[in-house]
Amino acid sequence: MHTDDPELKRIRWRCRRGMRELDQLFGRYLGREWAASSDAERGVFLQLLDCEDDKLWRWFMGYEQCPDVALASLIQRIRQLPA
């Protein structure tokens, strides 16, 4: 996908959460992993973007375990991306 791709622009907008930490994590994944991700993983990422910010915060910061296995796996992968 190119940076001027309308779908990518829409997803990038959805990654903006208003919490700097979440914005950076999602932006990092989108910039580094999205293009090479499978359709299945992309679907999980889009599902993750549908979650509420307070849940995302607790899951990414490790305060709670995400009950969905696919989401939890992707969260762990995103957390491990180098800054």
PDB file of N, CA, C and O in Angstrom:
ATOM      1  N   MET A   1       0.819  -1.180   0.000  1.00  0.00           N
ATOM      2  CA  MET A   1       0.000   0.000   0.000  1.00  0.00           C
ATOM      3  C   MET A   1       0.868   1.251   0.000  1.00  0.00           C
ATOM      4  O   MET A   1       1.848   1.305   0.705  1.00  0.00           O
ATOM      5  N   HIS A   2       0.485   2.210  -0.754  1.00  0.00           N
ATOM      6  CA  HIS A   2       1.203   3.471  -0.794  1.00  0.00           C
ATOM      7  C   HIS A   2       0.650   4.410   0.271  1.00  0.00           C
ATOM      8  O   HIS A   2      -0.485   4.279   0.699  1.00  0.00           O
ATOM      9  N   THR A   3       1.458   5.384   0.668  1.00  0.00           N
ATOM     10  CA  THR A   3       1.042   6.315   1.723  1.00  0.00           C
ATOM     11  C   THR A   3      -0.148   7.172   1.306  1.00  0.00           C
ATOM     12  O   THR A   3      -0.844   7.694   2.156  1.00  0.00           O
ATOM     13  N   ASP A   4      -0.405   7.297  -0.001  1.00  0.00           N
ATOM     14  CA  ASP A   4      -1.548   8.085  -0.450  1.00  0.00           C
ATOM     15  C   ASP A   4      -2.788   7.215  -0.669  1.00  0.00           C
ATOM     16  O   ASP A   4      -3.819   7.711  -1.115  1.00  0.00           O
ATOM     17  N   ASP A   5      -2.700   5.937  -0.323  1.00  0.00           N
ATOM     18  CA  ASP A   5      -3.810   5.010  -0.448  1.00  0.00           C
ATOM     19  C   ASP A   5      -4.940   5.441   0.497  1.00  0.00           C
ATOM     20  O   ASP A   5      -4.710   5.628   1.691  1.00  0.00           O
ATOM     21  N   PRO A   6      -6.162   5.617  -0.019  1.00  0.00           N
ATOM     22  CA  PRO A   6      -7.270   6.068   0.832  1.00  0.00           C
ATOM     23  C   PRO A   6      -7.557   5.127   2.006  1.00  0.00           C
ATOM     24  O   PRO A   6      -7.876   5.580   3.095  1.00  0.00           O
ATOM     25  N   GLU A   7      -7.449   3.822   1.773  1.00  0.00           N
ATOM     26  CA  GLU A   7      -7.690   2.869   2.864  1.00  0.00           C
ATOM     27  C   GLU A   7      -6.655   3.041   3.967  1.00  0.00           C
ATOM     28  O   GLU A   7      -6.988   3.052   5.154  1.00  0.00           O
ATOM     29  N   LEU A   8      -5.393   3.199   3.586  1.00  0.00           N
ATOM     30  CA  LEU A   8      -4.335   3.381   4.574  1.00  0.00           C
ATOM     31  C   LEU A   8      -4.534   4.686   5.342  1.00  0.00           C
ATOM     32  O   LEU A   8      -4.334   4.726   6.564  1.00  0.00           O
ATOM     33  N   LYS A   9      -4.957   5.727   4.671  1.00  0.00           N
ATOM     34  CA  LYS A   9      -5.231   7.000   5.349  1.00  0.00           C
ATOM     35  C   LYS A   9      -6.357   6.842   6.369  1.00  0.00           C
ATOM     36  O   LYS A   9      -6.286   7.372   7.476  1.00  0.00           O
ATOM     37  N   ARG A  10      -7.382   6.090   6.001  1.00  0.00           N
ATOM     38  CA  ARG A  10      -8.512   5.856   6.903  1.00  0.00           C
ATOM     39  C   ARG A  10      -8.054   5.065   8.124  1.00  0.00           C
ATOM     40  O   ARG A  10      -8.398   5.404   9.265  1.00  0.00           O
ATOM     41  N   ILE A  11      -7.244   4.052   7.908  1.00  0.00           N
ATOM     42  CA  ILE A  11      -6.743   3.239   9.017  1.00  0.00           C
ATOM     43  C   ILE A  11      -5.804   4.058   9.894  1.00  0.00           C
ATOM     44  O   ILE A  11      -5.876   3.983  11.131  1.00  0.00           O
ATOM     45  N   ARG A  12      -4.955   4.847   9.277  1.00  0.00           N
ATOM     46  CA  ARG A  12      -4.058   5.714  10.053  1.00  0.00           C
ATOM     47  C   ARG A  12      -4.869   6.660  10.938  1.00  0.00           C
ATOM     48  O   ARG A  12      -4.518   6.895  12.092  1.00  0.00           O
ATOM     49  N   TRP A  13      -5.967   7.182  10.422  1.00  0.00           N
ATOM     50  CA  TRP A  13      -6.823   8.056  11.222  1.00  0.00           C
ATOM     51  C   TRP A  13      -7.419   7.282  12.403  1.00  0.00           C
ATOM     52  O   TRP A  13      -7.500   7.793  13.518  1.00  0.00           O
ATOM     53  N   ARG A  14      -7.827   6.048  12.168  1.00  0.00           N
ATOM     54  CA  ARG A  14      -8.398   5.219  13.239  1.00  0.00           C
ATOM     55  C   ARG A  14      -7.354   4.884  14.304  1.00  0.00           C
ATOM     56  O   ARG A  14      -7.706   4.602  15.448  1.00  0.00           O
ATOM     57  N   CYS A  15      -6.079   4.909  13.956  1.00  0.00           N
ATOM     58  CA  CYS A  15      -4.997   4.628  14.906  1.00  0.00           C
ATOM     59  C   CYS A  15      -4.786   5.776  15.883  1.00  0.00           C
ATOM     60  O   CYS A  15      -4.161   5.588  16.919  1.00  0.00           O
ATOM     61  N   ARG A  16      -5.296   6.939  15.570  1.00  0.00           N
ATOM     62  CA  ARG A  16      -5.133   8.101  16.448  1.00  0.00           C
ATOM     63  C   ARG A  16      -6.126   7.985  17.589  1.00  0.00           C
ATOM     64  O   ARG A  16      -7.324   8.121  17.400  1.00  0.00           O
ATOM     65  N   ARG A  17      -5.605   7.716  18.778  1.00  0.00           N
ATOM     66  CA  ARG A  17      -6.453   7.447  19.925  1.00  0.00           C
ATOM     67  C   ARG A  17      -6.501   8.583  20.930  1.00  0.00           C
ATOM     68  O   ARG A  17      -7.330   8.578  21.814  1.00  0.00           O
ATOM     69  N   GLY A  18      -5.593   9.526  20.858  1.00  0.00           N
ATOM     70  CA  GLY A  18      -5.565  10.587  21.841  1.00  0.00           C
ATOM     71  C   GLY A  18      -4.695  10.273  23.042  1.00  0.00           C
ATOM     72  O   GLY A  18      -4.552  11.087  23.934  1.00  0.00           O
ATOM     73  N   MET A  19      -4.148   9.077  23.077  1.00  0.00           N
ATOM     74  CA  MET A  19      -3.169   8.693  24.097  1.00  0.00           C
ATOM     75  C   MET A  19      -1.855   8.482  23.361  1.00  0.00           C
ATOM     76  O   MET A  19      -1.775   7.625  22.478  1.00  0.00           O
ATOM     77  N   ARG A  20      -0.868   9.259  23.712  1.00  0.00           N
ATOM     78  CA  ARG A  20       0.395   9.217  22.985  1.00  0.00           C
ATOM     79  C   ARG A  20       0.961   7.806  22.881  1.00  0.00           C
ATOM     80  O   ARG A  20       1.434   7.386  21.819  1.00  0.00           O
ATOM     81  N   GLU A  21       0.899   7.052  23.957  1.00  0.00           N
ATOM     82  CA  GLU A  21       1.468   5.706  23.956  1.00  0.00           C
ATOM     83  C   GLU A  21       0.759   4.802  22.954  1.00  0.00           C
ATOM     84  O   GLU A  21       1.405   4.076  22.192  1.00  0.00           O
ATOM     85  N   LEU A  22      -0.575   4.832  22.963  1.00  0.00           N
ATOM     86  CA  LEU A  22      -1.331   4.011  22.011  1.00  0.00           C
ATOM     87  C   LEU A  22      -1.105   4.497  20.589  1.00  0.00           C
ATOM     88  O   LEU A  22      -0.952   3.678  19.668  1.00  0.00           O
ATOM     89  N   ASP A  23      -1.079   5.808  20.394  1.00  0.00           N
ATOM     90  CA  ASP A  23      -0.820   6.358  19.059  1.00  0.00           C
ATOM     91  C   ASP A  23       0.514   5.851  18.518  1.00  0.00           C
ATOM     92  O   ASP A  23       0.617   5.455  17.351  1.00  0.00           O
ATOM     93  N   GLN A  24       1.533   5.847  19.370  1.00  0.00           N
ATOM     94  CA  GLN A  24       2.860   5.400  18.937  1.00  0.00           C
ATOM     95  C   GLN A  24       2.878   3.907  18.639  1.00  0.00           C
ATOM     96  O   GLN A  24       3.460   3.481  17.637  1.00  0.00           O
ATOM     97  N   LEU A  25       2.249   3.116  19.487  1.00  0.00           N
ATOM     98  CA  LEU A  25       2.215   1.668  19.266  1.00  0.00           C
ATOM     99  C   LEU A  25       1.498   1.323  17.963  1.00  0.00           C
ATOM    100  O   LEU A  25       2.002   0.547  17.147  1.00  0.00           O
ATOM    101  N   PHE A  26       0.318   1.911  17.766  1.00  0.00           N
ATOM    102  CA  PHE A  26      -0.438   1.624  16.549  1.00  0.00           C
ATOM    103  C   PHE A  26       0.277   2.162  15.315  1.00  0.00           C
ATOM    104  O   PHE A  26       0.320   1.499  14.275  1.00  0.00           O
ATOM    105  N   GLY A  27       0.831   3.352  15.416  1.00  0.00           N
ATOM    106  CA  GLY A  27       1.560   3.937  14.295  1.00  0.00           C
ATOM    107  C   GLY A  27       2.779   3.116  13.921  1.00  0.00           C
ATOM    108  O   GLY A  27       3.088   2.942  12.734  1.00  0.00           O
ATOM    109  N   ARG A  28       3.463   2.607  14.919  1.00  0.00           N
ATOM    110  CA  ARG A  28       4.635   1.768  14.683  1.00  0.00           C
ATOM    111  C   ARG A  28       4.236   0.495  13.931  1.00  0.00           C
ATOM    112  O   ARG A  28       4.873   0.100  12.958  1.00  0.00           O
ATOM    113  N   TYR A  29       3.154  -0.143  14.376  1.00  0.00           N
ATOM    114  CA  TYR A  29       2.685  -1.353  13.699  1.00  0.00           C
ATOM    115  C   TYR A  29       2.283  -1.026  12.261  1.00  0.00           C
ATOM    116  O   TYR A  29       2.678  -1.721  11.322  1.00  0.00           O
ATOM    117  N   LEU A  30       1.516   0.023  12.094  1.00  0.00           N
ATOM    118  CA  LEU A  30       1.034   0.385  10.761  1.00  0.00           C
ATOM    119  C   LEU A  30       2.201   0.688   9.823  1.00  0.00           C
ATOM    120  O   LEU A  30       2.215   0.252   8.673  1.00  0.00           O
ATOM    121  N   GLY A  31       3.182   1.409  10.318  1.00  0.00           N
ATOM    122  CA  GLY A  31       4.317   1.784   9.484  1.00  0.00           C
ATOM    123  C   GLY A  31       5.270   0.650   9.165  1.00  0.00           C
ATOM    124  O   GLY A  31       5.842   0.602   8.076  1.00  0.00           O
ATOM    125  N   ARG A  32       5.417  -0.275  10.093  1.00  0.00           N
ATOM    126  CA  ARG A  32       6.434  -1.324   9.916  1.00  0.00           C
ATOM    127  C   ARG A  32       5.880  -2.687   9.522  1.00  0.00           C
ATOM    128  O   ARG A  32       6.582  -3.469   8.883  1.00  0.00           O
ATOM    129  N   GLU A  33       4.672  -2.991   9.933  1.00  0.00           N
ATOM    130  CA  GLU A  33       4.173  -4.359   9.775  1.00  0.00           C
ATOM    131  C   GLU A  33       2.974  -4.502   8.841  1.00  0.00           C
ATOM    132  O   GLU A  33       2.768  -5.569   8.278  1.00  0.00           O
ATOM    133  N   TRP A  34       2.179  -3.476   8.710  1.00  0.00           N
ATOM    134  CA  TRP A  34       0.923  -3.571   7.967  1.00  0.00           C
ATOM    135  C   TRP A  34       1.120  -4.093   6.547  1.00  0.00           C
ATOM    136  O   TRP A  34       0.416  -5.001   6.103  1.00  0.00           O
ATOM    137  N   ALA A  35       2.052  -3.539   5.831  1.00  0.00           N
ATOM    138  CA  ALA A  35       2.227  -3.892   4.412  1.00  0.00           C
ATOM    139  C   ALA A  35       2.553  -5.374   4.224  1.00  0.00           C
ATOM    140  O   ALA A  35       2.119  -5.981   3.242  1.00  0.00           O
ATOM    141  N   ALA A  36       3.277  -5.965   5.158  1.00  0.00           N
ATOM    142  CA  ALA A  36       3.675  -7.368   5.034  1.00  0.00           C
ATOM    143  C   ALA A  36       2.726  -8.317   5.762  1.00  0.00           C
ATOM    144  O   ALA A  36       2.916  -9.536   5.701  1.00  0.00           O
ATOM    145  N   SER A  37       1.711  -7.790   6.419  1.00  0.00           N
ATOM    146  CA  SER A  37       0.799  -8.622   7.206  1.00  0.00           C
ATOM    147  C   SER A  37      -0.167  -9.384   6.313  1.00  0.00           C
ATOM    148  O   SER A  37      -0.562  -8.901   5.254  1.00  0.00           O
ATOM    149  N   SER A  38      -0.571 -10.547   6.792  1.00  0.00           N
ATOM    150  CA  SER A  38      -1.574 -11.342   6.082  1.00  0.00           C
ATOM    151  C   SER A  38      -2.943 -10.672   6.238  1.00  0.00           C
ATOM    152  O   SER A  38      -3.147  -9.822   7.109  1.00  0.00           O
ATOM    153  N   ASP A  39      -3.883 -11.077   5.399  1.00  0.00           N
ATOM    154  CA  ASP A  39      -5.242 -10.547   5.507  1.00  0.00           C
ATOM    155  C   ASP A  39      -5.837 -10.871   6.874  1.00  0.00           C
ATOM    156  O   ASP A  39      -6.552 -10.052   7.446  1.00  0.00           O
ATOM    157  N   ALA A  40      -5.528 -12.064   7.386  1.00  0.00           N
ATOM    158  CA  ALA A  40      -6.042 -12.462   8.698  1.00  0.00           C
ATOM    159  C   ALA A  40      -5.508 -11.544   9.797  1.00  0.00           C
ATOM    160  O   ALA A  40      -6.264 -11.083  10.659  1.00  0.00           O
ATOM    161  N   GLU A  41      -4.217 -11.255   9.771  1.00  0.00           N
ATOM    162  CA  GLU A  41      -3.644 -10.373  10.786  1.00  0.00           C
ATOM    163  C   GLU A  41      -4.174  -8.957  10.642  1.00  0.00           C
ATOM    164  O   GLU A  41      -4.424  -8.281  11.635  1.00  0.00           O
ATOM    165  N   ARG A  42      -4.351  -8.520   9.429  1.00  0.00           N
ATOM    166  CA  ARG A  42      -4.927  -7.191   9.221  1.00  0.00           C
ATOM    167  C   ARG A  42      -6.323  -7.120   9.833  1.00  0.00           C
ATOM    168  O   ARG A  42      -6.702  -6.121  10.434  1.00  0.00           O
ATOM    169  N   GLY A  43      -7.081  -8.186   9.649  1.00  0.00           N
ATOM    170  CA  GLY A  43      -8.418  -8.241  10.236  1.00  0.00           C
ATOM    171  C   GLY A  43      -8.378  -8.154  11.752  1.00  0.00           C
ATOM    172  O   GLY A  43      -9.197  -7.466  12.371  1.00  0.00           O
ATOM    173  N   VAL A  44      -7.409  -8.823  12.364  1.00  0.00           N
ATOM    174  CA  VAL A  44      -7.253  -8.767  13.825  1.00  0.00           C
ATOM    175  C   VAL A  44      -6.879  -7.351  14.245  1.00  0.00           C
ATOM    176  O   VAL A  44      -7.397  -6.828  15.238  1.00  0.00           O
ATOM    177  N   PHE A  45      -5.991  -6.705  13.490  1.00  0.00           N
ATOM    178  CA  PHE A  45      -5.604  -5.334  13.813  1.00  0.00           C
ATOM    179  C   PHE A  45      -6.810  -4.401  13.728  1.00  0.00           C
ATOM    180  O   PHE A  45      -7.016  -3.564  14.612  1.00  0.00           O
ATOM    181  N   LEU A  46      -7.617  -4.539  12.695  1.00  0.00           N
ATOM    182  CA  LEU A  46      -8.810  -3.700  12.563  1.00  0.00           C
ATOM    183  C   LEU A  46      -9.793  -3.972  13.700  1.00  0.00           C
ATOM    184  O   LEU A  46     -10.438  -3.049  14.208  1.00  0.00           O
ATOM    185  N   GLN A  47      -9.887  -5.225  14.121  1.00  0.00           N
ATOM    186  CA  GLN A  47     -10.725  -5.578  15.268  1.00  0.00           C
ATOM    187  C   GLN A  47     -10.188  -4.900  16.533  1.00  0.00           C
ATOM    188  O   GLN A  47     -10.954  -4.410  17.351  1.00  0.00           O
ATOM    189  N   LEU A  48      -8.873  -4.869  16.666  1.00  0.00           N
ATOM    190  CA  LEU A  48      -8.241  -4.213  17.809  1.00  0.00           C
ATOM    191  C   LEU A  48      -8.594  -2.727  17.833  1.00  0.00           C
ATOM    192  O   LEU A  48      -8.872  -2.161  18.896  1.00  0.00           O
ATOM    193  N   LEU A  49      -8.615  -2.099  16.664  1.00  0.00           N
ATOM    194  CA  LEU A  49      -8.955  -0.676  16.585  1.00  0.00           C
ATOM    195  C   LEU A  49     -10.399  -0.393  16.992  1.00  0.00           C
ATOM    196  O   LEU A  49     -10.732   0.733  17.335  1.00  0.00           O
ATOM    197  N   ASP A  50     -11.248  -1.404  16.964  1.00  0.00           N
ATOM    198  CA  ASP A  50     -12.644  -1.242  17.379  1.00  0.00           C
ATOM    199  C   ASP A  50     -12.811  -1.280  18.898  1.00  0.00           C
ATOM    200  O   ASP A  50     -13.887  -0.960  19.395  1.00  0.00           O
ATOM    201  N   CYS A  51     -11.779  -1.656  19.618  1.00  0.00           N
ATOM    202  CA  CYS A  51     -11.863  -1.769  21.075  1.00  0.00           C
ATOM    203  C   CYS A  51     -11.806  -0.392  21.731  1.00  0.00           C
ATOM    204  O   CYS A  51     -11.259   0.556  21.167  1.00  0.00           O
ATOM    205  N   GLU A  52     -12.349  -0.319  22.924  1.00  0.00           N
ATOM    206  CA  GLU A  52     -12.359   0.935  23.678  1.00  0.00           C
ATOM    207  C   GLU A  52     -10.960   1.261  24.189  1.00  0.00           C
ATOM    208  O   GLU A  52     -10.192   0.362  24.553  1.00  0.00           O
ATOM    209  N   ASP A  53     -10.664   2.547  24.239  1.00  0.00           N
ATOM    210  CA  ASP A  53      -9.329   2.996  24.630  1.00  0.00           C
ATOM    211  C   ASP A  53      -8.922   2.525  26.019  1.00  0.00           C
ATOM    212  O   ASP A  53      -7.775   2.159  26.232  1.00  0.00           O
ATOM    213  N   ASP A  54      -9.849   2.533  26.971  1.00  0.00           N
ATOM    214  CA  ASP A  54      -9.475   2.122  28.322  1.00  0.00           C
ATOM    215  C   ASP A  54      -9.078   0.647  28.368  1.00  0.00           C
ATOM    216  O   ASP A  54      -8.140   0.270  29.071  1.00  0.00           O
ATOM    217  N   LYS A  55      -9.752  -0.183  27.590  1.00  0.00           N
ATOM    218  CA  LYS A  55      -9.370  -1.600  27.516  1.00  0.00           C
ATOM    219  C   LYS A  55      -8.015  -1.736  26.837  1.00  0.00           C
ATOM    220  O   LYS A  55      -7.154  -2.497  27.290  1.00  0.00           O
ATOM    221  N   LEU A  56      -7.845  -1.030  25.731  1.00  0.00           N
ATOM    222  CA  LEU A  56      -6.565  -1.092  25.021  1.00  0.00           C
ATOM    223  C   LEU A  56      -5.415  -0.699  25.945  1.00  0.00           C
ATOM    224  O   LEU A  56      -4.377  -1.355  25.966  1.00  0.00           O
ATOM    225  N   TRP A  57      -5.614   0.364  26.688  1.00  0.00           N
ATOM    226  CA  TRP A  57      -4.582   0.839  27.611  1.00  0.00           C
ATOM    227  C   TRP A  57      -4.217  -0.258  28.612  1.00  0.00           C
ATOM    228  O   TRP A  57      -3.047  -0.551  28.825  1.00  0.00           O
ATOM    229  N   ARG A  58      -5.208  -0.864  29.235  1.00  0.00           N
ATOM    230  CA  ARG A  58      -4.941  -1.913  30.235  1.00  0.00           C
ATOM    231  C   ARG A  58      -4.260  -3.119  29.608  1.00  0.00           C
ATOM    232  O   ARG A  58      -3.364  -3.712  30.206  1.00  0.00           O
ATOM    233  N   TRP A  59      -4.661  -3.484  28.406  1.00  0.00           N
ATOM    234  CA  TRP A  59      -4.050  -4.639  27.741  1.00  0.00           C
ATOM    235  C   TRP A  59      -2.606  -4.347  27.331  1.00  0.00           C
ATOM    236  O   TRP A  59      -1.719  -5.152  27.573  1.00  0.00           O
ATOM    237  N   PHE A  60      -2.382  -3.205  26.705  1.00  0.00           N
ATOM    238  CA  PHE A  60      -1.029  -2.887  26.238  1.00  0.00           C
ATOM    239  C   PHE A  60      -0.063  -2.622  27.384  1.00  0.00           C
ATOM    240  O   PHE A  60       1.126  -2.916  27.274  1.00  0.00           O
ATOM    241  N   MET A  61      -0.555  -2.081  28.478  1.00  0.00           N
ATOM    242  CA  MET A  61       0.322  -1.800  29.620  1.00  0.00           C
ATOM    243  C   MET A  61       0.489  -3.018  30.524  1.00  0.00           C
ATOM    244  O   MET A  61       1.273  -2.999  31.464  1.00  0.00           O
ATOM    245  N   GLY A  62      -0.242  -4.089  30.230  1.00  0.00           N
ATOM    246  CA  GLY A  62      -0.094  -5.326  30.986  1.00  0.00           C
ATOM    247  C   GLY A  62      -0.877  -5.366  32.284  1.00  0.00           C
ATOM    248  O   GLY A  62      -0.656  -6.255  33.110  1.00  0.00           O
ATOM    249  N   TYR A  63      -1.803  -4.441  32.480  1.00  0.00           N
ATOM    250  CA  TYR A  63      -2.623  -4.436  33.689  1.00  0.00           C
ATOM    251  C   TYR A  63      -3.693  -5.518  33.654  1.00  0.00           C
ATOM    252  O   TYR A  63      -4.151  -5.973  34.694  1.00  0.00           O
ATOM    253  N   GLU A  64      -4.116  -5.908  32.464  1.00  0.00           N
ATOM    254  CA  GLU A  64      -5.108  -6.964  32.267  1.00  0.00           C
ATOM    255  C   GLU A  64      -4.712  -7.796  31.060  1.00  0.00           C
ATOM    256  O   GLU A  64      -4.026  -7.309  30.161  1.00  0.00           O
ATOM    257  N   GLN A  65      -5.177  -9.030  31.039  1.00  0.00           N
ATOM    258  CA  GLN A  65      -4.968  -9.909  29.897  1.00  0.00           C
ATOM    259  C   GLN A  65      -6.179  -9.803  28.983  1.00  0.00           C
ATOM    260  O   GLN A  65      -7.322  -9.907  29.444  1.00  0.00           O
ATOM    261  N   CYS A  66      -5.953  -9.598  27.720  1.00  0.00           N
ATOM    262  CA  CYS A  66      -7.032  -9.561  26.737  1.00  0.00           C
ATOM    263  C   CYS A  66      -7.645 -10.960  26.643  1.00  0.00           C
ATOM    264  O   CYS A  66      -6.913 -11.943  26.480  1.00  0.00           O
ATOM    265  N   PRO A  67      -8.977 -11.083  26.740  1.00  0.00           N
ATOM    266  CA  PRO A  67      -9.605 -12.405  26.707  1.00  0.00           C
ATOM    267  C   PRO A  67      -9.601 -13.071  25.323  1.00  0.00           C
ATOM    268  O   PRO A  67      -9.759 -14.282  25.219  1.00  0.00           O
ATOM    269  N   ASP A  68      -9.415 -12.313  24.275  1.00  0.00           N
ATOM    270  CA  ASP A  68      -9.397 -12.860  22.910  1.00  0.00           C
ATOM    271  C   ASP A  68      -7.970 -13.266  22.553  1.00  0.00           C
ATOM    272  O   ASP A  68      -7.060 -12.436  22.585  1.00  0.00           O
ATOM    273  N   VAL A  69      -7.775 -14.511  22.208  1.00  0.00           N
ATOM    274  CA  VAL A  69      -6.439 -15.053  21.941  1.00  0.00           C
ATOM    275  C   VAL A  69      -5.759 -14.353  20.769  1.00  0.00           C
ATOM    276  O   VAL A  69      -4.580 -13.999  20.846  1.00  0.00           O
ATOM    277  N   ALA A  70      -6.483 -14.138  19.690  1.00  0.00           N
ATOM    278  CA  ALA A  70      -5.893 -13.489  18.507  1.00  0.00           C
ATOM    279  C   ALA A  70      -5.488 -12.050  18.818  1.00  0.00           C
ATOM    280  O   ALA A  70      -4.400 -11.609  18.433  1.00  0.00           O
ATOM    281  N   LEU A  71      -6.352 -11.319  19.513  1.00  0.00           N
ATOM    282  CA  LEU A  71      -6.026  -9.942  19.885  1.00  0.00           C
ATOM    283  C   LEU A  71      -4.834  -9.920  20.834  1.00  0.00           C
ATOM    284  O   LEU A  71      -3.921  -9.110  20.676  1.00  0.00           O
ATOM    285  N   ALA A  72      -4.836 -10.816  21.826  1.00  0.00           N
ATOM    286  CA  ALA A  72      -3.745 -10.861  22.802  1.00  0.00           C
ATOM    287  C   ALA A  72      -2.412 -11.152  22.120  1.00  0.00           C
ATOM    288  O   ALA A  72      -1.381 -10.559  22.460  1.00  0.00           O
ATOM    289  N   SER A  73      -2.428 -12.032  21.145  1.00  0.00           N
ATOM    290  CA  SER A  73      -1.206 -12.359  20.414  1.00  0.00           C
ATOM    291  C   SER A  73      -0.682 -11.154  19.640  1.00  0.00           C
ATOM    292  O   SER A  73       0.524 -10.867  19.653  1.00  0.00           O
ATOM    293  N   LEU A  74      -1.582 -10.441  18.978  1.00  0.00           N
ATOM    294  CA  LEU A  74      -1.162  -9.261  18.221  1.00  0.00           C
ATOM    295  C   LEU A  74      -0.696  -8.150  19.160  1.00  0.00           C
ATOM    296  O   LEU A  74       0.291  -7.468  18.871  1.00  0.00           O
ATOM    297  N   ILE A  75      -1.366  -7.982  20.282  1.00  0.00           N
ATOM    298  CA  ILE A  75      -0.941  -6.987  21.265  1.00  0.00           C
ATOM    299  C   ILE A  75       0.486  -7.276  21.702  1.00  0.00           C
ATOM    300  O   ILE A  75       1.319  -6.371  21.751  1.00  0.00           O
ATOM    301  N   GLN A  76       0.764  -8.528  21.995  1.00  0.00           N
ATOM    302  CA  GLN A  76       2.114  -8.898  22.420  1.00  0.00           C
ATOM    303  C   GLN A  76       3.127  -8.602  21.306  1.00  0.00           C
ATOM    304  O   GLN A  76       4.212  -8.091  21.572  1.00  0.00           O
ATOM    305  N   ARG A  77       2.761  -8.904  20.089  1.00  0.00           N
ATOM    306  CA  ARG A  77       3.664  -8.645  18.951  1.00  0.00           C
ATOM    307  C   ARG A  77       3.921  -7.144  18.791  1.00  0.00           C
ATOM    308  O   ARG A  77       5.065  -6.728  18.572  1.00  0.00           O
ATOM    309  N   ILE A  78       2.881  -6.345  18.904  1.00  0.00           N
ATOM    310  CA  ILE A  78       3.032  -4.898  18.766  1.00  0.00           C
ATOM    311  C   ILE A  78       3.898  -4.353  19.901  1.00  0.00           C
ATOM    312  O   ILE A  78       4.756  -3.499  19.677  1.00  0.00           O
ATOM    313  N   ARG A  79       3.685  -4.856  21.112  1.00  0.00           N
ATOM    314  CA  ARG A  79       4.478  -4.389  22.266  1.00  0.00           C
ATOM    315  C   ARG A  79       5.959  -4.680  22.076  1.00  0.00           C
ATOM    316  O   ARG A  79       6.803  -3.957  22.609  1.00  0.00           O
ATOM    317  N   GLN A  80       6.289  -5.728  21.340  1.00  0.00           N
ATOM    318  CA  GLN A  80       7.689  -6.120  21.159  1.00  0.00           C
ATOM    319  C   GLN A  80       8.390  -5.411  20.010  1.00  0.00           C
ATOM    320  O   GLN A  80       9.603  -5.571  19.844  1.00  0.00           O
ATOM    321  N   LEU A  81       7.655  -4.624  19.233  1.00  0.00           N
ATOM    322  CA  LEU A  81       8.295  -3.893  18.144  1.00  0.00           C
ATOM    323  C   LEU A  81       9.265  -2.866  18.737  1.00  0.00           C
ATOM    324  O   LEU A  81       8.903  -2.159  19.676  1.00  0.00           O
ATOM    325  N   PRO A  82      10.470  -2.780  18.208  1.00  0.00           N
ATOM    326  CA  PRO A  82      11.421  -1.787  18.736  1.00  0.00           C
ATOM    327  C   PRO A  82      10.930  -0.361  18.481  1.00  0.00           C
ATOM    328  O   PRO A  82      10.293  -0.087  17.467  1.00  0.00           O
ATOM    329  N   ALA A  83      11.258   0.498  19.405  1.00  0.00           N
ATOM    330  CA  ALA A  83      10.833   1.907  19.308  1.00  0.00           C
ATOM    331  C   ALA A  83      11.538   2.631  18.195  1.00  0.00           C
ATOM    332  O   ALA A  83      12.511   2.285  17.656  1.00  0.00           O
TER     333      ALA A  83
END
